[in-house]
C-alpha cells in the first residue's frame, strides 16, 4: 500500500498542475469569498453607503455591480467592490431583490445603509419607482446622491460635442460601425484583413501571443457614456 501511494504521489507531481479551468475557477471563487468576508468583517455593525450600477457584458447578459463605501477604524474612507450579480432584467424590483440577497449572504443589513449612489437611470434614481425610492420607503435616512463621476462624464460629453473636430470624429465612427455591421460580407472582409495583419505582426515579433490575446470582438455602436 505504501508503495502504491508513493507511485501515486510521483504521478501527481507530474500531472497535477492546476491548469484545469474548473479548478482555477474554484480557487478564484475561494479567494473572492475570503476577500468579501474580510471586507464585511471590517465594516461590522457600522454604517456604510451603497453604490450600484448595472450594464450588460460582452455576451449581452445583464449584470449589477455593488460597491460599499465606508469609513474604517482609522478614519480612512474606503470603497470596496463586493459582488457582481447576474440579473434577468434591470427593473428596480429585480435590483432591490438582488441587493437584499447579497446583503443576506454577507451578514449585512439594510439598516446600516446611510447613503445610496447611482447614475441618472430611471430604474435606479426615479423618485417614485426607482431603486432609490424602494430603499427610502423602508429606510428614510438612506440619502440618495447622484454619482458625481457620472455627472462629470456627462459634462465632458456635452463639452466634447461642442468641439467640431471631436463631434465629427464620433459621427464618422458611427458611420463606420453602421456600414460594417450592416453587411455580413463587409464584416467577414474586415475580419480576414485583421487576421492577416495580426499574423504578419506575430511573424515579425511586433505582437505578443498568449492565452486571451488577439481575440476577435464585435463592433459596438458608440454611446455618450461608453
GROMACS .gro file of N, CA, C and O in nm, residues 148-203:
model
  224
  148UNK      N    1  -2.124   6.141  -0.872
  148UNK     CA    2  -2.052   6.257  -0.923
  148UNK      C    3  -1.970   6.222  -1.046
  148UNK      O    4  -1.956   6.302  -1.139
  149UNK      N    5  -1.913   6.101  -1.048
  149UNK     CA    6  -1.834   6.058  -1.164
  149UNK      C    7  -1.921   6.055  -1.289
  149UNK      O    8  -1.878   6.095  -1.398
  150UNK      N    9  -2.047   6.013  -1.275
  150UNK     CA   10  -2.138   6.009  -1.389
  150UNK      C   11  -2.174   6.151  -1.432
  150UNK      O   12  -2.182   6.181  -1.552
  151UNK      N   13  -2.195   6.240  -1.336
  151UNK     CA   14  -2.223   6.380  -1.369
  151UNK      C   15  -2.106   6.443  -1.445
  151UNK      O   16  -2.126   6.513  -1.544
  152UNK      N   17  -1.984   6.414  -1.397
  152UNK     CA   18  -1.865   6.468  -1.463
  152UNK      C   19  -1.853   6.412  -1.604
  152UNK      O   20  -1.817   6.485  -1.698
  153UNK      N   21  -1.887   6.286  -1.621
  153UNK     CA   22  -1.881   6.224  -1.752
  153UNK      C   23  -1.978   6.291  -1.850
  153UNK      O   24  -1.944   6.317  -1.965
  154UNK      N   25  -2.097   6.322  -1.802
  154UNK     CA   26  -2.196   6.389  -1.886
  154UNK      C   27  -2.150   6.530  -1.924
  154UNK      O   28  -2.177   6.577  -2.035
  155UNK      N   29  -2.081   6.597  -1.831
  155UNK     CA   30  -2.027   6.730  -1.860
  155UNK      C   31  -1.922   6.721  -1.970
  155UNK      O   32  -1.920   6.801  -2.065
  156UNK      N   33  -1.834   6.621  -1.959
  156UNK     CA   34  -1.730   6.601  -2.061
  156UNK      C   35  -1.793   6.574  -2.197
  156UNK      O   36  -1.748   6.626  -2.300
  157UNK      N   37  -1.899   6.492  -2.198
  157UNK     CA   38  -1.968   6.461  -2.324
  157UNK      C   39  -2.027   6.589  -2.384
  157UNK      O   40  -2.014   6.614  -2.505
  158UNK      N   41  -2.092   6.669  -2.301
  158UNK     CA   42  -2.154   6.792  -2.350
  158UNK      C   43  -2.050   6.889  -2.406
  158UNK      O   44  -2.072   6.951  -2.511
  159UNK      N   45  -1.937   6.901  -2.337
  159UNK     CA   46  -1.831   6.991  -2.384
  159UNK      C   47  -1.769   6.937  -2.513
  159UNK      O   48  -1.742   7.013  -2.607
  160UNK      N   49  -1.747   6.805  -2.518
  160UNK     CA   50  -1.684   6.745  -2.637
  160UNK      C   51  -1.770   6.764  -2.760
  160UNK      O   52  -1.719   6.786  -2.871
  161UNK      N   53  -1.903   6.755  -2.744
  161UNK     CA   54  -1.992   6.770  -2.858
  161UNK      C   55  -1.989   6.912  -2.917
  161UNK      O   56  -2.028   6.933  -3.032
  162UNK      N   57  -1.946   7.008  -2.836
  162UNK     CA   58  -1.934   7.145  -2.885
  162UNK      C   59  -1.808   7.167  -2.967
  162UNK      O   60  -1.795   7.270  -3.035
  163UNK      N   61  -1.716   7.071  -2.960
  163UNK     CA   62  -1.592   7.081  -3.036
  163UNK      C   63  -1.614   7.016  -3.172
  163UNK      O   64  -1.645   6.898  -3.182
  164UNK      N   65  -1.595   7.093  -3.278
  164UNK     CA   66  -1.629   7.045  -3.412
  164UNK      C   67  -1.552   6.920  -3.451
  164UNK      O   68  -1.610   6.826  -3.507
  165UNK      N   69  -1.421   6.916  -3.425
  165UNK     CA   70  -1.339   6.802  -3.465
  165UNK      C   71  -1.380   6.675  -3.390
  165UNK      O   72  -1.389   6.567  -3.449
  166UNK      N   73  -1.405   6.688  -3.260
  166UNK     CA   74  -1.444   6.572  -3.180
  166UNK      C   75  -1.582   6.522  -3.223
  166UNK      O   76  -1.604   6.401  -3.239
  167UNK      N   77  -1.673   6.614  -3.246
  167UNK     CA   78  -1.807   6.577  -3.289
  167UNK      C   79  -1.804   6.506  -3.424
  167UNK      O   80  -1.872   6.405  -3.446
  168UNK      N   81  -1.721   6.556  -3.517
  168UNK     CA   82  -1.710   6.494  -3.649
  168UNK      C   83  -1.648   6.355  -3.638
  168UNK      O   84  -1.690   6.262  -3.709
  169UNK      N   85  -1.550   6.339  -3.548
  169UNK     CA   86  -1.487   6.208  -3.530
  169UNK      C   87  -1.589   6.102  -3.490
  169UNK      O   88  -1.594   5.992  -3.547
  170UNK      N   89  -1.673   6.133  -3.393
  170UNK     CA   90  -1.771   6.035  -3.346
  170UNK      C   91  -1.881   6.012  -3.449
  170UNK      O   92  -1.936   5.902  -3.457
  171UNK      N   93  -1.912   6.113  -3.527
  171UNK     CA   94  -2.009   6.093  -3.635
  171UNK      C   95  -1.953   5.996  -3.739
  171UNK      O   96  -2.023   5.906  -3.787
  172UNK      N   97  -1.826   6.014  -3.776
  172UNK     CA   98  -1.762   5.924  -3.871
  172UNK      C   99  -1.749   5.782  -3.815
  172UNK      O  100  -1.767   5.683  -3.886
  173UNK      N  101  -1.719   5.773  -3.686
  173UNK     CA  102  -1.709   5.643  -3.620
  173UNK      C  103  -1.842   5.570  -3.625
  173UNK      O  104  -1.848   5.449  -3.652
  174UNK      N  105  -1.951   5.641  -3.599
  174UNK     CA  106  -2.084   5.580  -3.604
  174UNK      C  107  -2.116   5.532  -3.744
  174UNK      O  108  -2.176   5.425  -3.762
  175UNK      N  109  -2.076   5.608  -3.846
  175UNK     CA  110  -2.099   5.566  -3.984
  175UNK      C  111  -2.022   5.440  -4.019
  175UNK      O  112  -2.073   5.350  -4.087
  176UNK      N  113  -1.895   5.432  -3.972
  176UNK     CA  114  -1.813   5.313  -3.999
  176UNK      C  115  -1.878   5.190  -3.938
  176UNK      O  116  -1.889   5.084  -4.003
  177UNK      N  117  -1.921   5.200  -3.813
  177UNK     CA  118  -1.984   5.086  -3.745
  177UNK      C  119  -2.112   5.045  -3.817
  177UNK      O  120  -2.140   4.926  -3.837
  178UNK      N  121  -2.191   5.144  -3.861
  178UNK     CA  122  -2.316   5.114  -3.931
  178UNK      C  123  -2.289   5.045  -4.064
  178UNK      O  124  -2.356   4.946  -4.099
  179UNK      N  125  -2.191   5.095  -4.139
  179UNK     CA  126  -2.160   5.037  -4.270
  179UNK      C  127  -2.106   4.895  -4.256
  179UNK      O  128  -2.148   4.803  -4.327
  180UNK      N  129  -2.013   4.874  -4.162
  180UNK     CA  130  -1.952   4.742  -4.146
  180UNK      C  131  -2.053   4.640  -4.094
  180UNK      O  132  -2.066   4.529  -4.147
  181UNK      N  133  -2.128   4.676  -3.991
  181UNK     CA  134  -2.222   4.582  -3.930
  181UNK      C  135  -2.346   4.559  -4.016
  181UNK      O  136  -2.420   4.463  -3.994
  182UNK      N  137  -2.369   4.644  -4.115
  182UNK     CA  138  -2.487   4.629  -4.199
  182UNK      C  139  -2.470   4.525  -4.308
  182UNK      O  140  -2.567   4.493  -4.379
  183UNK      N  141  -2.351   4.470  -4.323
  183UNK     CA  142  -2.327   4.371  -4.429
  183UNK      C  143  -2.239   4.260  -4.375
  183UNK      O  144  -2.130   4.285  -4.320
  184UNK      N  145  -2.283   4.135  -4.388
  184UNK     CA  146  -2.203   4.020  -4.345
  184UNK      C  147  -2.074   4.008  -4.428
  184UNK      O  148  -1.970   3.970  -4.376
  185UNK      N  149  -2.084   4.043  -4.557
  185UNK     CA  150  -1.966   4.034  -4.643
  185UNK      C  151  -1.858   4.133  -4.600
  185UNK      O  152  -1.740   4.099  -4.595
  186UNK      N  153  -1.901   4.256  -4.571
  186UNK     CA  154  -1.803   4.356  -4.527
  186UNK      C  155  -1.743   4.316  -4.393
  186UNK      O  156  -1.623   4.335  -4.369
  187UNK      N  157  -1.825   4.261  -4.303
  187UNK     CA  158  -1.775   4.218  -4.173
  187UNK      C  159  -1.674   4.106  -4.187
  187UNK      O  160  -1.567   4.108  -4.122
  188UNK      N  161  -1.702   4.009  -4.275
  188UNK     CA  162  -1.608   3.898  -4.298
  188UNK      C  163  -1.479   3.949  -4.359
  188UNK      O  164  -1.370   3.901  -4.326
  189UNK      N  165  -1.490   4.046  -4.449
  189UNK     CA  166  -1.372   4.102  -4.513
  189UNK      C  167  -1.282   4.171  -4.410
  189UNK      O  168  -1.159   4.154  -4.411
  190UNK      N  169  -1.342   4.249  -4.320
  190UNK     CA  170  -1.266   4.316  -4.216
  190UNK      C  171  -1.198   4.214  -4.126
  190UNK      O  172  -1.081   4.229  -4.086
  191UNK      N  173  -1.270   4.105  -4.091
  191UNK     CA  174  -1.213   4.003  -4.004
  191UNK      C  175  -1.094   3.934  -4.069
  191UNK      O  176  -0.993   3.906  -4.003
  192UNK      N  177  -1.104   3.905  -4.199
  192UNK     CA  178  -0.994   3.841  -4.270
  192UNK      C  179  -0.873   3.933  -4.277
  192UNK      O  180  -0.758   3.890  -4.260
  193UNK      N  181  -0.897   4.062  -4.302
  193UNK     CA  182  -0.786   4.158  -4.305
  193UNK      C  183  -0.719   4.167  -4.168
  193UNK      O  184  -0.595   4.177  -4.160
  194UNK      N  185  -0.801   4.163  -4.062
  194UNK     CA  186  -0.745   4.169  -3.927
  194UNK      C  187  -0.660   4.045  -3.897
  194UNK      O  188  -0.551   4.055  -3.839
  195UNK      N  189  -0.708   3.927  -3.939
  195UNK     CA  190  -0.632   3.804  -3.917
  195UNK      C  191  -0.497   3.810  -3.988
  195UNK      O  192  -0.394   3.772  -3.933
  196UNK      N  193  -0.497   3.858  -4.112
  196UNK     CA  194  -0.373   3.867  -4.188
  196UNK      C  195  -0.276   3.966  -4.123
  196UNK      O  196  -0.155   3.942  -4.116
  197UNK      N  197  -0.330   4.078  -4.075
  197UNK     CA  198  -0.243   4.178  -4.013
  197UNK      C  199  -0.182   4.124  -3.884
  197UNK      O  200  -0.062   4.141  -3.858
  198UNK      N  201  -0.265   4.057  -3.800
  198UNK     CA  202  -0.214   4.002  -3.674
  198UNK      C  203  -0.110   3.894  -3.701
  198UNK      O  204  -0.005   3.888  -3.636
  199UNK      N  205  -0.137   3.807  -3.801
  199UNK     CA  206  -0.042   3.700  -3.835
  199UNK      C  207   0.091   3.759  -3.880
  199UNK      O  208   0.199   3.709  -3.844
  200UNK      N  209   0.085   3.866  -3.959
  200UNK     CA  210   0.208   3.931  -4.007
  200UNK      C  211   0.286   3.993  -3.891
  200UNK      O  212   0.409   3.982  -3.884
  201UNK      N  213   0.216   4.057  -3.797
  201UNK     CA  214   0.282   4.120  -3.683
  201UNK      C  215   0.342   4.016  -3.589
  201UNK      O  216   0.449   4.038  -3.531
  202UNK      N  217   0.273   3.902  -3.575
  202UNK     CA  218   0.328   3.794  -3.493
  202UNK      C  219   0.455   3.739  -3.557
  202UNK      O  220   0.554   3.708  -3.489
  203UNK      N  221   0.455   3.730  -3.690
  203UNK     CA  222   0.570   3.677  -3.761
  203UNK      C  223   0.695   3.762  -3.744
  203UNK      O  224   0.806   3.709  -3.741
   0.00000   0.00000   0.00000
